[in-house]
């Protein structure tokens, strides 16, 4: 064989080696984990026998796509560095965060309770120093719609006493008032004479002056006139609010008014009919107590309960 033929054979051999050299896998400096996933779709999972990650699929992919296996074993190779970086990028799943909707729902469900002592949240004027009798009046009576004539007469009489006393002092003597005025039955109270007036006014436990006793008796007589005209005192009172309680949404005590247009109109008509101690402020206090208006603060636990009672169909007969 001539030298020329030998050279031709060597050139052909060199040309055949070039594609093999170009098939070696190289990674550019801008190579990212996203590109690595495209080339090596490896799935990292935990082995059932141990908590360490299984890299069998990783080594298998590397062995199949590498020309020189000895270069893979080199810990300083660029491929190993990229793989190590990719593994470091695999972080544990983030902690589950509470959704805003769930947080709002939880706040609403706990808004009716005081988290400090676990007690029910009431209107701000009910404090830790409030008398238990007054708290019970707030929880059981104040704001509950009343349709009974005797009970309405009682609350109107008690509201008139707010000129000289507060609700705590009045509620403490409530049973004494009921006993003195025969359960606030207008028919019985309207028939009281001087003897009964003197007996009630002289009772130091009741603490009612003579003029207040006479006022309650005169109001009872006016109620009887309304009953003859409207069928019942309840029918007259609820007619002033279209037979449906006024539902307010006050958030702070300063928002609660001392009077309202409806209270002023009712006061004007009551005075016209001969009632006494029925100014707009007293009438509005009566409306609050009798449930004609719902003035519990919105974060008070009694607000939703009284509103549910107020939204029922008119139950007066």
CSV table of N, CA and C in Angstrom, one decimal, residues 228-306:
chain,number,residue,atom,x,y,z
A,228,UNK,N,-110.5,50.3,73.7
A,228,UNK,CA,-111.8,50.4,73.1
A,228,UNK,C,-111.8,50.9,71.7
A,229,UNK,N,-110.8,51.7,71.4
A,229,UNK,CA,-110.7,52.3,70.0
A,229,UNK,C,-110.0,51.4,69.0
A,230,UNK,N,-108.9,50.8,69.5
A,230,UNK,CA,-108.0,50.0,68.5
A,230,UNK,C,-108.1,48.5,68.8
A,231,UNK,N,-108.8,48.1,69.8
A,231,UNK,CA,-108.9,46.7,70.1
A,231,UNK,C,-107.9,46.2,71.1
A,232,UNK,N,-106.7,46.8,71.1
A,232,UNK,CA,-105.7,46.4,72.2
A,232,UNK,C,-104.6,47.5,72.2
A,233,UNK,N,-103.9,47.7,73.3
A,233,UNK,CA,-102.8,48.6,73.4
A,233,UNK,C,-101.7,48.2,72.5
A,234,UNK,N,-101.5,46.9,72.4
A,234,UNK,CA,-100.4,46.4,71.5
A,234,UNK,C,-100.7,46.7,70.1
A,235,UNK,N,-101.9,46.6,69.6
A,235,UNK,CA,-102.3,47.0,68.3
A,235,UNK,C,-102.0,48.4,68.0
A,236,UNK,N,-102.2,49.3,68.9
A,236,UNK,CA,-101.9,50.7,68.8
A,236,UNK,C,-100.4,51.0,68.7
A,237,UNK,N,-99.7,50.4,69.6
A,237,UNK,CA,-98.2,50.6,69.7
A,237,UNK,C,-97.5,50.1,68.4
A,238,UNK,N,-97.8,48.9,68.0
A,238,UNK,CA,-97.2,48.3,66.9
A,238,UNK,C,-97.6,48.9,65.6
A,239,UNK,N,-98.8,49.5,65.6
A,239,UNK,CA,-99.2,50.2,64.4
A,239,UNK,C,-98.3,51.4,64.1
A,240,UNK,N,-97.7,52.0,65.1
A,240,UNK,CA,-96.8,53.2,64.9
A,240,UNK,C,-95.5,52.8,64.2
A,241,UNK,N,-95.2,51.5,64.1
A,241,UNK,CA,-94.0,51.1,63.4
A,241,UNK,C,-94.4,50.1,62.3
A,242,UNK,N,-95.6,50.2,61.8
A,242,UNK,CA,-96.1,49.4,60.7
A,242,UNK,C,-96.0,47.9,61.1
A,243,UNK,N,-96.2,47.6,62.4
A,243,UNK,CA,-96.3,46.2,62.9
A,243,UNK,C,-95.0,45.4,62.6
A,244,UNK,N,-93.9,46.1,62.5
A,244,UNK,CA,-92.6,45.5,62.3
A,244,UNK,C,-91.5,46.3,63.0
A,245,UNK,N,-90.7,45.6,63.9
A,245,UNK,CA,-89.6,46.3,64.6
A,245,UNK,C,-88.7,47.0,63.7
A,246,UNK,N,-88.1,48.2,64.1
A,246,UNK,CA,-87.1,48.9,63.4
A,246,UNK,C,-85.8,48.2,63.8
A,247,UNK,N,-85.1,47.7,62.8
A,247,UNK,CA,-83.8,47.0,63.0
A,247,UNK,C,-82.7,47.9,62.6
A,248,UNK,N,-81.9,48.3,63.6
A,248,UNK,CA,-80.7,49.2,63.4
A,248,UNK,C,-79.5,48.4,63.4
A,249,UNK,N,-78.4,49.0,62.9
A,249,UNK,CA,-77.1,48.3,62.9
A,249,UNK,C,-76.0,49.2,63.4
A,250,UNK,N,-76.2,49.5,64.7
A,250,UNK,CA,-75.2,50.3,65.4
A,250,UNK,C,-74.0,49.5,65.9
A,251,UNK,N,-72.8,50.1,65.7
A,251,UNK,CA,-71.6,49.4,66.0
A,251,UNK,C,-71.0,49.9,67.3
A,252,UNK,N,-71.2,51.2,67.6
A,252,UNK,CA,-70.7,51.8,68.8
A,252,UNK,C,-71.8,52.5,69.6
A,253,UNK,N,-71.6,52.6,71.0
A,253,UNK,CA,-72.7,53.2,71.8
A,253,UNK,C,-73.0,54.6,71.4
A,254,UNK,N,-72.0,55.3,70.9
A,254,UNK,CA,-72.2,56.7,70.5
A,254,UNK,C,-73.2,56.8,69.3
A,255,UNK,N,-73.3,55.7,68.6
A,255,UNK,CA,-74.2,55.7,67.4
A,255,UNK,C,-75.7,55.6,67.8
A,256,UNK,N,-76.0,55.1,69.0
A,256,UNK,CA,-77.3,54.9,69.4
A,256,UNK,C,-78.0,56.2,69.8
A,257,UNK,N,-79.1,56.6,69.2
A,257,UNK,CA,-79.7,57.9,69.5
A,257,UNK,C,-80.5,57.9,70.8
A,258,UNK,N,-80.8,59.1,71.2
A,258,UNK,CA,-81.7,59.2,72.4
A,258,UNK,C,-83.2,59.3,72.0
A,259,UNK,N,-83.4,59.6,70.8
A,259,UNK,CA,-84.8,59.7,70.2
A,259,UNK,C,-84.7,59.4,68.7
A,260,UNK,N,-85.9,59.2,68.2
A,260,UNK,CA,-86.0,59.0,66.7
A,260,UNK,C,-87.3,59.7,66.2
A,261,UNK,N,-87.4,59.8,64.9
A,261,UNK,CA,-88.6,60.5,64.4
A,261,UNK,C,-89.9,59.7,64.8
A,262,UNK,N,-89.8,58.3,64.8
A,262,UNK,CA,-91.0,57.5,65.1
A,262,UNK,C,-91.3,57.8,66.6
A,263,UNK,N,-90.3,57.9,67.5
A,263,UNK,CA,-90.5,58.1,68.9
A,263,UNK,C,-91.1,59.5,69.1
A,264,UNK,N,-90.7,60.5,68.3
A,264,UNK,CA,-91.3,61.8,68.5
A,264,UNK,C,-92.8,61.8,68.0
A,265,UNK,N,-93.1,61.1,67.0
A,265,UNK,CA,-94.5,61.0,66.5
A,265,UNK,C,-95.3,60.3,67.5
A,266,UNK,N,-94.8,59.2,68.1
A,266,UNK,CA,-95.6,58.4,69.1
A,266,UNK,C,-95.8,59.2,70.3
A,267,UNK,N,-94.7,59.9,70.8
A,267,UNK,CA,-94.8,60.8,72.0
A,267,UNK,C,-95.9,61.9,71.8
A,268,UNK,N,-95.9,62.5,70.6
A,268,UNK,CA,-96.9,63.5,70.4
A,268,UNK,C,-98.3,63.0,70.4
A,269,UNK,N,-98.5,61.8,69.9
A,269,UNK,CA,-99.9,61.3,69.9
A,269,UNK,C,-100.3,60.8,71.3
A,270,UNK,N,-99.3,60.2,72.0
A,270,UNK,CA,-99.6,59.8,73.4
A,270,UNK,C,-100.0,61.0,74.3
A,271,UNK,N,-99.3,62.1,74.1
A,271,UNK,CA,-99.6,63.3,74.9
A,271,UNK,C,-101.0,63.8,74.5
A,272,UNK,N,-101.3,63.7,73.3
A,272,UNK,CA,-102.6,64.2,72.8
A,272,UNK,C,-103.7,63.4,73.4
A,273,UNK,N,-103.4,62.1,73.7
A,273,UNK,CA,-104.4,61.2,74.2
A,273,UNK,C,-104.5,61.2,75.8
A,274,UNK,N,-103.6,62.1,76.4
A,274,UNK,CA,-103.7,62.3,77.8
A,274,UNK,C,-102.6,61.6,78.6
A,275,UNK,N,-101.7,60.9,78.0
A,275,UNK,CA,-100.6,60.2,78.7
A,275,UNK,C,-99.7,61.2,79.3
A,276,UNK,N,-99.0,60.8,80.4
A,276,UNK,CA,-98.0,61.7,81.1
A,276,UNK,C,-96.7,60.9,81.1
A,277,UNK,N,-95.6,61.7,81.3
A,277,UNK,CA,-94.2,61.2,81.3
A,277,UNK,C,-94.0,60.3,80.0
A,278,UNK,N,-94.3,60.9,78.9
A,278,UNK,CA,-94.1,60.1,77.6
A,278,UNK,C,-93.4,61.0,76.6
A,279,UNK,N,-92.3,61.7,77.0
A,279,UNK,CA,-91.6,62.5,76.1
A,279,UNK,C,-90.8,61.7,75.1
A,280,UNK,N,-90.3,62.2,74.0
A,280,UNK,CA,-89.6,61.5,73.0
A,280,UNK,C,-88.5,60.6,73.5
A,281,UNK,N,-87.7,61.0,74.5
A,281,UNK,CA,-86.6,60.2,75.0
A,281,UNK,C,-87.1,59.0,75.8
A,282,UNK,N,-88.2,59.3,76.6
A,282,UNK,CA,-88.8,58.2,77.4
A,282,UNK,C,-89.4,57.2,76.4
A,283,UNK,N,-90.1,57.7,75.4
A,283,UNK,CA,-90.8,56.8,74.5
A,283,UNK,C,-89.8,55.9,73.7
A,284,UNK,N,-88.6,56.6,73.4
A,284,UNK,CA,-87.6,55.8,72.6
A,284,UNK,C,-87.0,54.7,73.5
A,285,UNK,N,-86.8,55.0,74.8
A,285,UNK,CA,-86.3,54.0,75.8
A,285,UNK,C,-87.3,52.9,75.9
A,286,UNK,N,-88.6,53.2,75.9
A,286,UNK,CA,-89.7,52.2,75.9
A,286,UNK,C,-89.6,51.3,74.6
A,287,UNK,N,-89.4,52.0,73.5
A,287,UNK,CA,-89.3,51.2,72.2
A,287,UNK,C,-88.1,50.3,72.2
A,288,UNK,N,-87.0,50.7,72.8
A,288,UNK,CA,-85.9,49.8,72.9
A,288,UNK,C,-86.1,48.6,73.8
A,289,UNK,N,-86.8,48.8,74.9
A,289,UNK,CA,-87.0,47.8,75.9
A,289,UNK,C,-88.1,46.8,75.3
A,290,UNK,N,-89.1,47.3,74.7
A,290,UNK,CA,-90.2,46.5,74.2
A,290,UNK,C,-89.9,45.9,72.8
A,291,UNK,N,-88.8,46.1,72.2
A,291,UNK,CA,-88.4,45.5,71.0
A,291,UNK,C,-89.1,46.1,69.8
A,292,UNK,N,-89.7,47.3,69.9
A,292,UNK,CA,-90.2,48.0,68.8
A,292,UNK,C,-89.0,48.5,67.9
A,293,UNK,N,-87.9,48.7,68.5
A,293,UNK,CA,-86.6,49.0,67.8
A,293,UNK,C,-85.5,48.1,68.3
A,294,UNK,N,-84.7,47.6,67.5
A,294,UNK,CA,-83.6,46.7,67.9
A,294,UNK,C,-82.3,47.6,67.9
A,295,UNK,N,-81.8,47.9,69.1
A,295,UNK,CA,-80.7,48.7,69.3
A,295,UNK,C,-79.5,48.0,69.9
A,296,UNK,N,-79.5,46.7,70.0
A,296,UNK,CA,-78.3,46.0,70.4
A,296,UNK,C,-77.2,46.2,69.4
A,297,UNK,N,-76.0,46.4,69.9
A,297,UNK,CA,-74.9,46.6,69.0
A,297,UNK,C,-74.7,45.3,68.2
A,298,UNK,N,-74.1,45.5,67.0
A,298,UNK,CA,-74.1,44.4,66.0
A,298,UNK,C,-73.2,43.3,66.5
A,299,UNK,N,-72.2,43.6,67.4
A,299,UNK,CA,-71.3,42.6,67.8
A,299,UNK,C,-71.8,41.9,69.2
A,300,UNK,N,-72.9,42.3,69.6
A,300,UNK,CA,-73.6,41.7,70.8
A,300,UNK,C,-74.2,40.4,70.4
A,301,UNK,N,-74.1,39.4,71.2
A,301,UNK,CA,-74.6,38.1,70.9
A,301,UNK,C,-76.2,38.1,70.8
A,302,UNK,N,-76.8,39.1,71.5
A,302,UNK,CA,-78.2,39.2,71.5
A,302,UNK,C,-78.8,39.9,70.2
A,303,UNK,N,-77.9,40.5,69.4
A,303,UNK,CA,-78.4,41.2,68.2
A,303,UNK,C,-79.0,40.2,67.2
A,304,UNK,N,-78.3,39.2,66.9
A,304,UNK,CA,-78.9,38.2,65.9
A,304,UNK,C,-80.1,37.5,66.4
A,305,UNK,N,-80.2,37.3,67.7
A,305,UNK,CA,-81.3,36.6,68.3
A,305,UNK,C,-82.5,37.5,68.2
A,306,UNK,N,-82.4,38.8,68.6
A,306,UNK,CA,-83.5,39.7,68.6
A,306,UNK,C,-83.9,40.0,67.1
